[in-house]
Amino acid sequence: MPTVQEIQRASPEEPLTMLTAYDAPTAAIVDAAGIDVILVGDSMGNAVLGYDSTLPVTMDEVVSHTAAVARAADEALVVGDMPFLSYGTSAETGIENAGRLLKEAGANAVKIESGPHTVELTDRLVDLGIPVMAHLGLTPQRRNQIGGYARQGTTEEAAAEIRDLAAKHEAAGAFSLVLEHVPDELAAEVTAELDIPVIGIGAGPETDGQVLVLTDVLGLSESVPPFAEEFGDVRTEMEDAVAAYRAAVEDGSFP
Ligand code: KIV
């Protein structure tokens, strides 16, 4: 398994690969494919739990899915995502919940949708031995405040704030940064400015690595964000298999 230190030292010549997974069978496939980092993202809300956003996802749900992934992953670094309001209300809440992901679920690190309010928390968690992956740019937990899922960092002021927060989270000890849905040039600048690896999603080709949501990659999601890519058509495979089963039972050819 790559350690947090190895991820931190990743070289730009060999881009880091990160994918989400939410259950044991898919985590085993992602792990066996040699993906460096498996993120048990709060994207599970839309991807597998049937919610229409990530906001309803609970800490218990993330713990349970992270544990399933951690049991199946032998090689990849497993990162558990901190859901909406599992941190930020008090330092104690954030520490306890991040601790659950390592103690109960077997994650190797946590990811936190970051902002000015998470710099101190990042510092505390790292002090306590909980590695933190920061997340800037589009942070979907703020959808009500930012009015949806639009590209972030598009004005000079907003770009400067992202660069500043990226530097502050690196200084606080974050071992990597996810940068979501920002202009390519901004992502390239942040990547050049930081020593820790920047893992992009909708952030262009100049970051140190890429992350996507597994159901998008598989072609299983009902809708896919503009910056994602489907690398398969698993939905059609599943539809065909289920239809074939039904037909076989109905026409008596199975069993
Ligand atoms: O929850 C998630 O899956 C994420 C990735 C899209 C980075 O935050």
Coordinates of C-alpha atoms and ligand atoms in Angstrom, one line a residue:
M1 CA 0.0 0.0 0.0
P2 CA 1.4 3.5 -0.8
T3 CA 1.8 5.3 2.5
V4 CA 0.7 8.8 3.1
Q5 CA 4.4 9.8 2.9
E6 CA 4.8 8.1 -0.5
I7 CA 1.7 9.9 -1.8
Q8 CA 3.1 13.1 -0.5
R9 CA 6.4 12.5 -2.4
A10 CA 4.7 11.4 -5.6
S11 CA 6.6 12.7 -8.6
P12 CA 4.9 14.6 -11.4
E13 CA 6.2 12.0 -14.0
E14 CA 3.9 9.4 -12.6
P15 CA 0.5 10.9 -12.0
L16 CA -1.4 9.7 -9.0
T17 CA -4.6 7.8 -9.6
M18 CA -7.6 8.0 -7.2
L19 CA -11.1 6.6 -7.6
T20 CA -14.0 6.5 -5.3
A21 CA -15.5 3.2 -4.1
Y22 CA -18.3 2.5 -1.6
D23 CA -18.4 -1.3 -1.2
A24 CA -16.2 -4.3 -1.0
P25 CA -16.6 -5.9 -4.4
T26 CA -15.9 -2.7 -6.3
A27 CA -13.1 -1.7 -4.0
A28 CA -11.5 -5.1 -4.7
I29 CA -11.6 -4.4 -8.4
V30 CA -10.3 -0.8 -8.0
D31 CA -7.5 -2.1 -5.7
A32 CA -6.5 -4.9 -8.0
A33 CA -6.3 -2.5 -10.9
G34 CA -3.5 -0.7 -9.1
I35 CA -5.3 2.6 -8.3
D36 CA -3.2 4.4 -5.7
V37 CA -5.9 5.9 -3.5
I38 CA -9.5 4.8 -2.9
L39 CA -11.7 7.6 -1.7
V40 CA -14.8 6.6 0.1
G41 CA -16.4 9.9 -0.9
D42 CA -19.6 11.4 0.4
S43 CA -20.5 11.3 -3.3
M44 CA -21.9 7.9 -2.0
G45 CA -25.0 10.1 -1.3
N46 CA -25.8 10.5 -5.0
A47 CA -23.8 7.5 -6.3
V48 CA -25.2 4.6 -4.2
L49 CA -27.5 5.8 -1.5
G50 CA -30.3 7.4 -3.6
Y51 CA -30.0 10.9 -2.1
D52 CA -30.1 13.9 -4.4
S53 CA -27.1 15.5 -2.9
T54 CA -24.3 14.7 -0.5
L55 CA -25.9 16.7 2.4
P56 CA -27.9 13.9 4.0
V57 CA -25.0 11.5 4.2
T58 CA -24.3 10.6 7.8
M59 CA -21.2 9.8 9.7
D60 CA -22.5 6.3 10.3
E61 CA -23.0 5.7 6.6
V62 CA -19.5 6.8 5.8
V63 CA -18.0 4.7 8.6
S64 CA -19.9 1.6 7.4
H65 CA -19.0 2.0 3.7
T66 CA -15.4 2.9 4.5
A67 CA -15.1 -0.2 6.6
A68 CA -16.4 -2.3 3.7
V69 CA -13.8 -0.7 1.4
A70 CA -11.0 -1.1 3.9
R71 CA -11.7 -4.8 4.3
A72 CA -11.4 -5.3 0.5
A73 CA -8.4 -3.1 -0.3
D74 CA -5.0 -4.7 0.2
E75 CA -2.8 -2.2 -1.7
A76 CA -4.5 1.2 -2.1
L77 CA -4.5 3.9 0.5
V78 CA -8.1 4.2 1.8
V79 CA -9.4 7.7 2.5
G80 CA -12.7 8.3 4.3
D81 CA -14.6 11.4 3.5
M82 CA -16.0 13.6 6.3
P83 CA -19.7 14.3 5.6
F84 CA -21.5 17.6 6.0
L85 CA -21.5 18.9 9.6
S86 CA -19.4 16.0 10.9
Y87 CA -16.8 18.7 11.5
G88 CA -16.8 22.5 11.8
T89 CA -19.3 22.7 14.6
S90 CA -16.6 22.2 17.2
A91 CA -13.1 20.9 17.2
E92 CA -14.1 18.0 19.4
T93 CA -16.8 16.8 16.9
G94 CA -14.4 17.0 14.0
I95 CA -11.7 15.1 15.9
E96 CA -14.0 12.4 17.2
N97 CA -15.6 11.8 13.7
A98 CA -12.2 11.8 11.9
G99 CA -11.0 9.4 14.6
R100 CA -13.9 7.1 13.9
L101 CA -12.8 6.7 10.3
L102 CA -9.4 5.4 11.4
K103 CA -10.4 3.5 14.5
E104 CA -13.7 1.9 13.5
A105 CA -13.5 1.9 9.7
G106 CA -9.9 1.2 9.1
A107 CA -9.2 4.2 6.8
N108 CA -5.7 5.4 6.4
A109 CA -6.6 9.1 6.1
V110 CA -9.6 11.5 6.0
K111 CA -10.7 14.0 3.4
I112 CA -12.3 17.3 4.5
E113 CA -14.1 19.8 2.2
S114 CA -11.9 22.7 3.3
G115 CA -12.2 26.4 3.9
P116 CA -10.9 29.0 6.3
H117 CA -12.6 27.1 9.1
T118 CA -10.7 23.8 8.5
V119 CA -7.1 25.1 8.7
E120 CA -6.9 24.8 12.5
L121 CA -8.8 21.4 12.4
T122 CA -6.3 20.1 9.9
D123 CA -3.4 21.1 12.1
R124 CA -5.0 19.4 15.2
L125 CA -5.8 16.2 13.3
V126 CA -2.3 15.9 11.9
D127 CA -0.9 16.5 15.4
L128 CA -3.0 13.6 16.6
G129 CA -1.8 11.3 13.8
I130 CA -4.8 11.6 11.5
P131 CA -3.6 12.3 7.9
V132 CA -5.7 14.9 6.1
M133 CA -6.5 15.3 2.4
A134 CA -7.8 18.9 1.9
H135 CA -10.4 19.7 -0.7
L136 CA -10.8 23.1 -2.4
G137 CA -12.5 24.6 -5.4
L138 CA -16.0 23.2 -5.8
T139 CA -16.9 21.8 -2.4
P140 CA -20.4 20.3 -3.0
Q141 CA -21.3 20.5 0.7
R142 CA -21.6 24.2 0.1
R143 CA -24.1 23.9 -2.7
N144 CA -26.8 25.9 -1.0
Q145 CA -24.3 28.8 -0.4
I146 CA -22.7 28.8 -3.8
G147 CA -25.9 28.1 -5.8
G148 CA -25.2 24.6 -7.2
Y149 CA -22.1 23.0 -8.7
A150 CA -20.6 25.7 -10.9
R151 CA -16.9 26.0 -11.6
Q152 CA -15.1 27.9 -8.8
G153 CA -12.1 30.2 -8.7
T154 CA -13.1 32.0 -11.9
T155 CA -12.5 35.6 -10.6
E156 CA -9.1 36.9 -9.6
E157 CA -10.3 37.3 -6.0
A158 CA -11.7 33.8 -5.8
A159 CA -8.6 32.3 -7.4
A160 CA -6.4 34.2 -4.9
E161 CA -8.5 32.8 -2.1
I162 CA -8.1 29.2 -3.3
R163 CA -4.3 29.7 -3.7
D164 CA -4.1 31.2 -0.2
L165 CA -6.2 28.4 1.4
A166 CA -4.2 25.7 -0.4
A167 CA -1.0 27.1 1.0
K168 CA -2.5 27.4 4.5
H169 CA -3.7 23.7 4.4
E170 CA -0.3 22.6 3.3
A171 CA 1.3 24.5 6.1
A172 CA -1.2 22.9 8.5
G173 CA 0.1 19.5 7.5
A174 CA -2.4 18.2 4.8
F175 CA -0.6 15.5 2.8
S176 CA -2.5 16.2 -0.4
L177 CA -5.1 18.4 -1.9
V178 CA -8.1 17.7 -4.1
L179 CA -8.9 20.6 -6.4
E180 CA -12.4 20.3 -8.0
H181 CA -13.9 22.1 -11.0
V182 CA -11.6 25.1 -11.3
P183 CA -9.9 26.7 -14.3
D184 CA -7.0 24.6 -15.7
E185 CA -4.6 27.6 -15.3
L186 CA -5.5 28.0 -11.6
A187 CA -5.0 24.3 -11.0
A188 CA -1.6 24.5 -12.7
E189 CA -0.6 27.4 -10.5
V190 CA -1.7 25.8 -7.3
T191 CA 0.1 22.6 -8.3
A192 CA 3.3 24.5 -9.0
E193 CA 3.0 26.4 -5.7
L194 CA 2.5 23.4 -3.4
D195 CA 4.9 20.7 -2.4
I196 CA 2.1 18.3 -1.6
P197 CA 0.4 16.6 -4.5
V198 CA -2.7 18.2 -6.0
I199 CA -5.2 15.7 -7.3
G200 CA -7.6 17.3 -9.8
I201 CA -11.2 16.6 -10.8
G202 CA -12.4 18.9 -13.5
A203 CA -9.1 20.9 -13.0
G204 CA -7.2 20.1 -16.2
P205 CA -4.2 18.0 -17.0
E206 CA -1.5 19.9 -15.0
T207 CA -2.2 18.5 -11.5
D208 CA -0.2 15.7 -9.9
G209 CA -3.0 13.2 -10.2
Q210 CA -6.7 12.7 -11.1
V211 CA -9.7 11.5 -9.3
L212 CA -13.2 10.6 -10.6
V213 CA -16.3 9.1 -9.1
L214 CA -16.3 5.3 -9.8
T215 CA -20.0 5.1 -11.0
D216 CA -19.2 7.8 -13.6
V217 CA -16.1 6.0 -14.8
L218 CA -18.1 2.7 -15.1
G219 CA -21.0 4.3 -17.0
L220 CA -23.4 3.5 -14.2
S221 CA -24.4 7.0 -13.1
E222 CA -27.7 8.4 -14.3
S223 CA -26.0 11.8 -15.1
V224 CA -22.3 12.6 -15.3
P225 CA -20.7 16.0 -14.6
P226 CA -19.3 17.8 -17.6
F227 CA -15.7 17.2 -16.6
A228 CA -16.1 13.4 -16.0
E229 CA -15.6 10.6 -18.5
E230 CA -17.3 7.3 -18.8
F231 CA -14.8 4.6 -19.5
G232 CA -17.3 1.7 -19.7
D233 CA -21.0 1.0 -20.1
V234 CA -21.8 -1.1 -17.0
R235 CA -25.4 0.2 -16.8
T236 CA -26.2 -1.5 -20.2
E237 CA -24.4 -4.7 -19.0
M238 CA -26.4 -4.8 -15.9
E239 CA -29.7 -4.1 -17.7
D240 CA -28.9 -6.9 -20.1
A241 CA -28.1 -9.4 -17.4
V242 CA -31.2 -8.6 -15.3
A243 CA -33.4 -8.8 -18.4
A244 CA -31.8 -12.1 -19.4
Y245 CA -32.4 -13.5 -16.0
R246 CA -36.1 -12.4 -16.0
A247 CA -36.6 -13.9 -19.5
A248 CA -34.9 -17.2 -18.5
V249 CA -37.1 -17.6 -15.4
E250 CA -40.3 -16.7 -17.3
D251 CA -39.6 -19.0 -20.3
G252 CA -38.5 -21.8 -18.0
S253 CA -34.9 -22.1 -19.3
F254 CA -33.6 -21.3 -15.8
P255 CA -33.1 -23.2 -13.7
Ligands
KIV1 O1 -17.1 12.7 -2.5 C1 -16.3 12.6 -3.4 O2 -16.4 11.5 -4.1 C2 -15.4 13.6 -3.8 C3 -14.6 13.5 -5.0 C4 -15.4 13.9 -6.2 C5 -13.3 14.3 -5.0 O3 -15.2 14.5 -3.0

